[in-house]
Amino acid sequence: MNLPPFKLERFFAKYEFNTEFLLCSSDCEAMSIADLLATEEGAVQKFQQVWLGYTESQGSPALRSEISKLYETIAPEEILVHTGAEEAIYLFMFANFKKGDHVIVHSPGYQSLAELARAAGCDVSPWRAREENQWSLDLDELRHLMRTNTKAIVINTPHNPTGYLMSRSDYEAVHKFSQENNLLLFSDEVYRESEYHPADRLPAACDLGEHAISLGVTSKTYGLAGLRIGWIATKNKKIYERMASLKDYTTICNSAPSEFLAEVAMRNRQKLAQRNIEIIKDNLTVIDDLFARHADLFWWIPPTAGPMGFPRLLKGDIEKFCDDLVRKAGVLLLPGSMYDDSRNHFRLGLGRKNLPKAVERLEKYVSNN
Ligand SMILES: Cc1ncc(COP(=O)(O)O)c(C=O)c1O
């Protein structure tokens, strides 16, 4: 297998642990084990009793039972737990595709959603979200991308990096198209439950039929990336079995302490999500003010869900801007080139508590340069 570097991960490897302000993170504010255990009475004692043997490959029954509550019609045995969402993407692509298959992937997007399909032998067609359409996807374009060997559509909503939440009618149309054409629909829902207006939340794809696979994780909305617990939920038994078999060759089973902590997190997920949505909303007002003061320099379509947006720098070159900013001001922004974007966009993270301080630094840098 010949995988090209994961551009965004290589970029973060260079800066993530030596830069004072990460203003482009894709996750929400994390917390300590102590703070997480404090959400539930008796959790500290139970955590100390966690047995450190191998765990059940598909995920502990208690954790799967908590995860299944995210969905309307999914039973615990329809959940397969993984090491992060990343392992689930990897296993989905390699378990289900072969050379010559064709997959349509929401773009720009999280690199592995397209790259791993390609590595599994697929031809990949990007289905482009366009800024001039408020980052929405065009259903006519989907029809044109369809080929006789198309096997799946991959979507991500709420979306990394634009913060776009698909409309319900478009979402239903994508499901209908996928069912009518006998395609799998891999729905990356790692930002689900981070909608700014709960009424906008879309149904989980896995609840809409056997054609669909929902991807979830503790990392994003709930701010617990260090647990490395992700999952897929699907009624499709064939897909489930294929992924479960392949997992025997990757991680076999999950970390026992992480499974317990994820179970506590999922039981208290509404509290965790609410805390993080409040951080995002406060940060959005800081960014709105910043962009209003510097309307000649920044422009964006504001996000409607999740801890990210994809603004555009209106003057200069974004790569140089980001490079100079991190060196002189210790503030990290992610240039859009990490998503193969050439229109001067950058990823802005809204989920961290220290955003107001990072923005102060950014503004000082902008005023002095
Ligand atoms: C859209 C999307 N899917 C999947 C992942 C992978 O999540 P994790 O790193 O928690 O495995 C990410 C991480 O940034 C993501 O943004």
Coordinates of N, CA, C and O and ligand atoms in Angstrom, one line a residue, residues 26 83-87 89 110 113 156 160 188 190-191 215 217 219-220 228, ligand 1:
S26 N -9.7 21.2 15.3 CA -10.9 20.7 14.8 C -11.8 20.1 15.9 O -12.9 19.6 15.7
T83 N -10.7 2.4 17.4 CA -9.7 3.3 18.0 C -9.8 4.6 17.2 O -9.1 4.8 16.2
G84 N -10.6 5.5 17.7 CA -10.9 6.8 17.0 C -11.8 6.5 15.7 O -12.0 5.4 15.3
A85 N -12.2 7.7 15.2 CA -13.0 7.6 13.9 C -12.0 7.2 12.8 O -12.4 6.5 11.8
E86 N -10.8 7.5 12.9 CA -9.8 7.2 11.9 C -9.7 5.7 11.6 O -9.6 5.3 10.4
E87 N -9.7 4.9 12.6 CA -9.6 3.5 12.3 C -10.8 3.0 11.6 O -10.8 2.1 10.7
I89 N -12.7 4.7 9.5 CA -12.6 5.0 8.1 C -11.7 4.1 7.4 O -12.1 3.5 6.3
Y110 N -11.9 16.0 5.1 CA -10.9 15.3 5.9 C -10.2 14.3 5.0 O -10.8 13.4 4.4
L113 N -10.9 10.5 4.2 CA -12.1 10.0 3.6 C -12.0 9.8 2.1 O -12.6 8.8 1.5
N156 N -19.9 14.3 4.8 CA -19.5 14.7 6.2 C -20.3 16.0 6.6 O -20.0 17.0 6.1
N160 N -16.3 19.4 8.3 CA -14.9 19.8 8.5 C -14.3 20.1 7.1 O -14.3 19.2 6.2
D188 N -20.1 10.6 7.7 CA -19.2 11.0 8.8 C -19.9 12.0 9.6 O -20.1 13.2 9.2
V190 N -19.1 12.9 12.8 CA -18.3 13.1 14.1 C -18.6 14.5 14.7 O -18.3 14.7 15.9
Y191 N -19.3 15.4 14.0 CA -19.7 16.7 14.6 C -21.1 16.7 14.9 O -21.7 17.8 15.2
L215 N -20.7 7.4 11.2 CA -19.4 7.4 11.9 C -19.5 8.4 13.0 O -19.9 9.5 12.8
V217 N -17.6 9.6 17.1 CA -16.4 9.6 17.9 C -16.6 10.5 19.1 O -17.4 11.3 19.1
S219 N -14.2 12.4 20.1 CA -13.1 13.5 20.0 C -13.7 14.9 19.8 O -13.1 15.9 20.3
K220 N -14.8 15.1 19.1 CA -15.1 16.4 18.5 C -16.1 17.1 19.4 O -15.8 18.0 20.2
R228 N -9.5 8.3 22.2 CA -9.4 7.5 21.0 C -10.5 6.4 20.9 O -10.2 5.3 20.6
Ligands
LIG1 C1 -14.5 14.8 9.6 C2 -13.6 14.0 10.4 N1 -13.7 12.7 10.4 C3 -12.9 11.9 11.1 C4 -11.9 12.4 11.9 C5 -11.0 11.5 12.7 O1 -11.3 11.6 14.1 P1 -10.3 11.0 15.2 O2 -9.0 11.8 15.0 O3 -10.9 11.3 16.5 O4 -10.1 9.6 14.9 C6 -11.7 13.8 12.0 C7 -10.6 14.4 12.8 O5 -10.2 15.5 12.6 C8 -12.6 14.6 11.2 O6 -12.5 15.9 11.2

